[in-house]
Short mmCIF file of C-alpha atoms in Angstrom, two decimals:
data_model
loop_
_atom_site.label_atom_id
_atom_site.label_comp_id
_atom_site.label_asym_id
_atom_site.label_seq_id
_atom_site.Cartn_x
_atom_site.Cartn_y
_atom_site.Cartn_z
CA UNK A 1 0.00 0.00 0.00
CA UNK A 2 2.82 2.39 0.86
CA UNK A 3 4.35 1.73 -2.57
CA UNK A 4 1.08 2.73 -4.25
CA UNK A 5 0.84 5.91 -2.19
CA UNK A 6 4.42 6.83 -3.06
CA UNK A 7 3.63 6.25 -6.76
CA UNK A 8 0.67 8.67 -6.69
CA UNK A 9 2.65 11.20 -4.66
CA UNK A 10 5.50 11.10 -7.20
CA UNK A 11 3.05 11.34 -10.10
CA UNK A 12 1.39 14.39 -8.51
CA UNK A 13 4.76 16.11 -8.11
CA UNK A 14 5.63 15.27 -11.72
CA UNK A 15 2.43 16.86 -13.03
CA UNK A 16 3.00 19.95 -10.90
CA UNK A 17 6.50 20.31 -12.36
CA UNK A 18 5.13 19.98 -15.90
CA UNK A 19 2.50 22.63 -15.21
CA UNK A 20 5.10 25.04 -13.79
CA UNK A 21 7.40 24.92 -16.83
CA UNK A 22 4.61 24.93 -19.43
CA UNK A 23 6.34 22.72 -22.03
CA UNK A 24 8.17 19.49 -21.52
CA UNK A 25 9.71 17.71 -24.47
CA UNK A 26 13.19 16.43 -23.64
CA UNK A 27 14.07 13.55 -21.38
CA UNK A 28 16.11 15.88 -19.18
CA UNK A 29 13.09 18.24 -18.87
CA UNK A 30 14.99 21.11 -20.46
CA UNK A 31 12.61 24.02 -21.07
CA UNK A 32 12.56 24.90 -24.76
CA UNK A 33 10.88 27.76 -26.59
CA UNK A 34 7.19 27.19 -27.20
CA UNK A 35 6.73 26.96 -30.95
CA UNK A 36 3.09 27.99 -30.61
CA UNK A 37 4.08 31.42 -29.33
CA UNK A 38 5.56 34.44 -31.02
CA UNK A 39 6.81 35.82 -27.70
CA UNK A 40 10.43 35.07 -26.91
CA UNK A 41 12.46 35.97 -23.85
CA UNK A 42 15.20 38.58 -24.06
CA UNK A 43 17.91 35.94 -24.08
CA UNK A 44 16.32 34.06 -26.99
CA UNK A 45 16.58 36.30 -30.05
CA UNK A 46 14.74 36.03 -33.35
CA UNK A 47 17.95 34.94 -35.06
CA UNK A 48 18.47 32.15 -32.55
CA UNK A 49 14.85 31.11 -33.00
CA UNK A 50 15.23 30.96 -36.77
CA UNK A 51 18.55 29.12 -36.69
CA UNK A 52 17.67 26.79 -33.84
CA UNK A 53 14.83 24.48 -32.85
CA UNK A 54 11.84 26.76 -33.47
CA UNK A 55 9.69 25.38 -36.27
CA UNK A 56 7.35 27.09 -38.69
CA UNK A 57 3.86 26.89 -37.18
CA UNK A 58 1.77 29.01 -39.54
CA UNK A 59 2.15 32.14 -37.39
CA UNK A 60 5.90 32.68 -37.09
CA UNK A 61 6.88 32.73 -40.77
CA UNK A 62 8.70 36.07 -40.54
CA UNK A 63 10.90 34.84 -37.70
CA UNK A 64 11.66 31.43 -39.16
CA UNK A 65 12.37 32.54 -42.73
CA UNK A 66 14.30 35.73 -41.94
CA UNK A 67 17.49 33.86 -41.17
CA UNK A 68 20.06 33.04 -43.86
CA UNK A 69 23.27 31.32 -42.72
CA UNK A 70 26.54 33.13 -43.34
CA UNK A 71 28.22 29.75 -43.82
CA UNK A 72 26.07 27.01 -45.38
CA UNK A 73 28.45 24.19 -44.42
CA UNK A 74 28.58 25.20 -40.75
CA UNK A 75 24.80 25.59 -40.61
CA UNK A 76 24.31 22.16 -42.19
CA UNK A 77 26.70 20.53 -39.71
CA UNK A 78 24.77 22.13 -36.85
CA UNK A 79 21.48 20.71 -38.16
CA UNK A 80 23.01 17.23 -38.44
CA UNK A 81 24.67 17.25 -35.04
CA UNK A 82 21.63 18.58 -33.16
CA UNK A 83 18.87 16.51 -34.78
CA UNK A 84 19.19 13.25 -32.86
CA UNK A 85 19.64 15.12 -29.57
CA UNK A 86 16.57 17.30 -30.19
CA UNK A 87 14.10 14.68 -31.45
CA UNK A 88 13.64 12.26 -28.57
CA UNK A 89 10.67 10.01 -29.28
CA UNK A 90 11.51 8.03 -32.39
CA UNK A 91 13.61 7.77 -35.50
CA UNK A 92 14.42 5.82 -38.62
CA UNK A 93 18.11 5.03 -38.77
CA UNK A 94 20.03 6.31 -41.77
CA UNK A 95 19.12 4.56 -45.01
CA UNK A 96 21.46 4.86 -47.99
CA UNK A 97 19.88 5.67 -51.37
CA UNK A 98 22.60 5.26 -53.98
CA UNK A 99 20.51 5.99 -57.07
CA UNK A 100 19.08 9.33 -55.91
CA UNK A 101 20.51 12.82 -56.20
CA UNK A 102 19.35 15.67 -53.98
CA UNK A 103 17.45 17.26 -56.87
CA UNK A 104 15.76 14.05 -57.99
CA UNK A 105 14.71 13.20 -54.43
CA UNK A 106 13.23 16.65 -53.80
CA UNK A 107 11.42 16.68 -57.15
CA UNK A 108 9.98 13.20 -56.69
CA UNK A 109 8.78 13.56 -53.08
CA UNK A 110 8.66 17.18 -51.94
CA UNK A 111 8.09 19.50 -54.91
CA UNK A 112 4.66 21.05 -55.57
CA UNK A 113 4.09 18.64 -58.47
CA UNK A 114 5.81 15.65 -56.83
CA UNK A 115 5.02 12.25 -58.27
CA UNK A 116 4.66 10.92 -54.72
CA UNK A 117 3.20 13.85 -52.79
CA UNK A 118 2.72 14.40 -49.07
CA UNK A 119 -1.05 14.32 -49.59
CA UNK A 120 -0.80 10.92 -51.28
CA UNK A 121 1.13 9.46 -48.34
CA UNK A 122 -1.50 10.69 -45.88
CA UNK A 123 -4.35 9.32 -47.99
CA UNK A 124 -2.54 5.97 -48.06
CA UNK A 125 -2.61 5.67 -44.25
CA UNK A 126 -6.31 6.57 -44.01
CA UNK A 127 -6.23 10.35 -43.58
CA UNK A 128 -8.66 12.57 -45.49
CA UNK A 129 -6.84 15.52 -47.04
CA UNK A 130 -8.90 18.74 -47.03
CA UNK A 131 -6.46 21.35 -48.34
CA UNK A 132 -2.84 21.70 -49.38
CA UNK A 133 -0.78 24.77 -50.21
CA UNK A 134 2.21 25.23 -52.47
CA UNK A 135 5.68 26.07 -51.22
CA UNK A 136 6.23 29.73 -50.41
CA UNK A 137 9.88 30.62 -51.02
CA UNK A 138 12.05 33.02 -49.01
CA UNK A 139 15.75 33.95 -48.88
CA UNK A 140 16.47 32.89 -52.50
CA UNK A 141 14.72 29.57 -51.97
CA UNK A 142 16.72 28.54 -48.90
CA UNK A 143 13.45 28.56 -46.93
CA UNK A 144 10.20 27.03 -48.23
CA UNK A 145 6.99 26.82 -46.20
CA UNK A 146 3.58 25.22 -46.80
CA UNK A 147 0.75 23.41 -44.99
CA UNK A 148 -1.62 20.48 -45.39
CA UNK A 149 -5.00 20.27 -43.61
CA UNK A 150 -6.52 16.84 -43.03
CA UNK A 151 -8.80 14.68 -40.90
CA UNK A 152 -6.87 11.98 -39.06
CA UNK A 153 -8.78 8.98 -37.63
CA UNK A 154 -8.00 8.09 -34.00
CA UNK A 155 -9.18 4.62 -32.98
CA UNK A 156 -11.97 4.76 -30.41
CA UNK A 157 -12.29 8.57 -30.50
CA UNK A 158 -13.18 9.75 -34.01
CA UNK A 159 -11.34 12.11 -36.33
CA UNK A 160 -8.85 14.79 -35.36
CA UNK A 161 -8.75 18.03 -37.33
CA UNK A 162 -5.04 18.24 -38.10
CA UNK A 163 -2.81 20.81 -39.77
CA UNK A 164 0.74 19.94 -40.77
CA UNK A 165 2.95 23.01 -41.25
CA UNK A 166 6.09 22.21 -43.22
CA UNK A 167 9.33 24.13 -43.50
CA UNK A 168 12.03 23.02 -45.95
CA UNK A 169 15.61 24.30 -45.94
CA UNK A 170 17.94 23.45 -48.81
CA UNK A 171 21.65 23.66 -47.98
CA UNK A 172 23.04 23.93 -51.52
CA UNK A 173 24.44 20.53 -52.56
CA UNK A 174 25.00 19.30 -48.99
CA UNK A 175 21.48 18.23 -48.12
CA UNK A 176 18.00 19.33 -47.17
CA UNK A 177 15.80 19.17 -44.10
CA UNK A 178 12.00 19.14 -44.03
CA UNK A 179 10.53 19.99 -40.62
CA UNK A 180 6.86 19.54 -39.76
CA UNK A 181 4.94 21.16 -36.90
CA UNK A 182 1.68 19.25 -36.44
CA UNK A 183 -1.29 20.49 -34.43
CA UNK A 184 -4.64 18.77 -33.96
CA UNK A 185 -7.96 19.62 -32.35
CA UNK A 186 -11.45 18.21 -31.86
CA UNK A 187 -10.58 15.30 -29.54
CA UNK A 188 -9.56 14.98 -25.85
CA UNK A 189 -5.95 15.96 -24.90
CA UNK A 190 -5.13 17.38 -28.35
CA UNK A 191 -4.74 20.86 -26.86
CA UNK A 192 -2.07 19.49 -24.50
CA UNK A 193 0.65 18.80 -27.05
CA UNK A 194 1.86 19.20 -30.60
CA UNK A 195 4.15 17.01 -32.68
CA UNK A 196 7.42 17.84 -34.41
CA UNK A 197 8.86 15.78 -37.24
CA UNK A 198 12.07 15.98 -39.26
CA UNK A 199 13.14 14.37 -42.54
CA UNK A 200 16.90 14.77 -43.02
CA UNK A 201 18.39 14.09 -46.47
CA UNK A 202 22.19 14.17 -46.75
CA UNK A 203 24.21 14.06 -49.97
CA UNK A 204 26.99 11.45 -49.86
CA UNK A 205 30.42 12.17 -51.29
CA UNK A 206 30.79 10.12 -54.45
CA UNK A 207 27.04 9.95 -55.11
CA UNK A 208 23.80 8.97 -53.46
CA UNK A 209 22.00 10.11 -50.32
CA UNK A 210 21.34 9.07 -46.75
CA UNK A 211 17.87 9.52 -45.31
CA UNK A 212 16.86 9.86 -41.64
CA UNK A 213 13.42 10.48 -40.13
CA UNK A 214 12.60 11.48 -36.56
CA UNK A 215 9.77 12.91 -34.45
CA UNK A 216 8.67 13.82 -30.94
CA UNK A 217 5.66 14.98 -28.92
CA UNK A 218 6.05 18.36 -27.22
CA UNK A 219 3.81 18.75 -24.17
CA UNK A 220 2.45 22.16 -23.23
CA UNK A 221 -0.10 21.03 -20.59
CA UNK A 222 -0.19 18.10 -18.15
CA UNK A 223 -2.80 15.39 -18.66
CA UNK A 224 -3.39 11.96 -17.17
CA UNK A 225 -3.89 10.67 -20.74
CA UNK A 226 -0.31 11.47 -21.76
CA UNK A 227 0.70 7.82 -22.12
CA UNK A 228 -2.35 7.00 -24.25
CA UNK A 229 -1.76 10.01 -26.48
CA UNK A 230 1.93 9.22 -26.99
CA UNK A 231 1.16 5.61 -27.91
CA UNK A 232 -1.43 6.81 -30.44
CA UNK A 233 1.05 9.28 -31.96
CA UNK A 234 3.74 6.58 -32.08
CA UNK A 235 1.46 4.21 -33.97
CA UNK A 236 0.42 6.92 -36.43
CA UNK A 237 3.97 7.99 -37.19
CA UNK A 238 5.23 4.44 -37.38
CA UNK A 239 2.66 3.82 -40.11
CA UNK A 240 3.38 7.08 -41.95
CA UNK A 241 7.14 6.52 -41.87
CA UNK A 242 6.70 2.90 -42.98
CA UNK A 243 4.66 3.92 -46.03
CA UNK A 244 7.10 6.72 -46.84
CA UNK A 245 10.20 4.52 -46.54
CA UNK A 246 8.68 1.67 -48.52
CA UNK A 247 7.77 4.06 -51.33
CA UNK A 248 11.22 5.67 -51.31
CA UNK A 249 13.03 2.34 -51.47
CA UNK A 250 10.73 0.93 -54.12
CA UNK A 251 11.35 3.98 -56.28
CA UNK A 252 15.06 3.40 -55.83
CA UNK A 253 14.71 -0.28 -56.65
CA UNK A 254 12.54 0.28 -59.72
CA UNK A 255 14.37 3.28 -61.16
CA UNK A 256 15.81 1.37 -64.14
CA UNK A 257 12.48 -0.32 -64.91
CA UNK A 258 10.67 2.99 -64.66
CA UNK A 259 12.80 4.42 -67.46
CA UNK A 260 11.24 1.87 -69.79
CA UNK A 261 7.73 1.65 -68.35
CA UNK A 262 7.31 5.28 -67.29
CA UNK A 263 4.62 4.17 -64.84
CA UNK A 264 5.05 3.44 -61.18
CA UNK A 265 1.98 1.33 -60.37
CA UNK A 266 2.62 -1.82 -62.44
CA UNK A 267 6.27 -1.87 -61.38
CA UNK A 268 5.33 -1.78 -57.72
CA UNK A 269 2.76 -4.55 -58.12
CA UNK A 270 5.19 -6.74 -60.04
CA UNK A 271 7.91 -6.31 -57.42
CA UNK A 272 5.52 -6.94 -54.55
CA UNK A 273 4.29 -10.09 -56.26
CA UNK A 274 7.77 -11.51 -56.86
CA UNK A 275 8.87 -10.77 -53.30
CA UNK A 276 5.74 -12.42 -51.90
CA UNK A 277 6.76 -15.66 -53.64
CA UNK A 278 9.95 -15.71 -51.61
CA UNK A 279 12.23 -15.42 -54.65
CA UNK A 280 14.16 -12.37 -53.43
CA UNK A 281 16.08 -11.09 -50.45
CA UNK A 282 15.05 -7.95 -48.60
CA UNK A 283 16.37 -4.65 -47.42
CA UNK A 284 15.09 -3.77 -43.96
CA UNK A 285 14.77 -0.68 -41.84
CA UNK A 286 13.70 -0.08 -38.27
CA UNK A 287 11.46 2.59 -36.80
CA UNK A 288 12.52 2.96 -33.18
CA UNK A 289 9.99 4.40 -30.75
CA UNK A 290 11.74 5.80 -27.66
CA UNK A 291 9.42 6.11 -24.67
CA UNK A 292 10.00 9.13 -22.43
CA UNK A 293 8.39 7.45 -19.42
CA UNK A 294 9.93 4.02 -19.85
CA UNK A 295 13.38 2.64 -20.70
CA UNK A 296 11.83 0.10 -23.03
CA UNK A 297 11.83 0.64 -26.79
CA UNK A 298 8.94 -0.23 -29.06
CA UNK A 299 9.84 -0.89 -32.68
CA UNK A 300 8.44 -2.15 -35.94
CA UNK A 301 10.23 -3.56 -38.96
CA UNK A 302 9.36 -3.45 -42.62
CA UNK A 303 10.68 -5.60 -45.44
CA UNK A 304 11.43 -3.91 -48.75
CA UNK A 305 11.88 -5.49 -52.20
CA UNK A 306 15.59 -5.60 -53.08
CA UNK A 307 17.55 -3.19 -55.23
#
């Protein structure tokens, strides 16, 4: 009985600490700037906000896109070195894509007329896309911002009205990063947190790319449903990342065939059929879900038709 009482006492103290700081996102409970606010303290300047962890959220465009790095290489190294430390909840380990260039990858997956668009990925996992915008360029195209509005089904609760604000930065020939700030409403606890996501694409010397994906929940209010909400977010992003990675790797694998066929659908079906017969080996990737409240890791694997 005393153990149970201690548990509830500790939980109460934990919630009070969360409420006092306003936003908890890192495992060490470091207080970070609230991306939903345009008010920054005196020791956190607009330039630091633009260069650092603050993401485009639909209201802070001027701050986020006003910054242009004086040294592209240094700025790119900072993005790479800080990403894994900043995004705590989950990631896809680096996947090497030898047949892609930075331009071809952006054009195929992120451009306004992309063959495999963001909206298509969301439709594939059961979301209903309501509206999408085109990229708005700033600072000679270094910054690009857009949004997608959708209804996202949550098992047992209904549909969440969700807006995904995206901010792309292109670091010349070194790489690109696509950040997403995701807010939802219409269901319980959705006003207590938002989600941040990063897709990091790095050009490899000698040709090809490496691809990393990561995300985290950022809590701005305490709630007893935190664990339930984080599990729901983990499942949703695991599915989105799985669909995205499978599509990316299948495009890579079918690139030579696509030159002749010029259609993606039949190639995908043919490859999926041959792999289902057990006639081919597989590439694999892992999506690692890191729990803030538990040392255990949840993960899911996906098998991809070979190159």
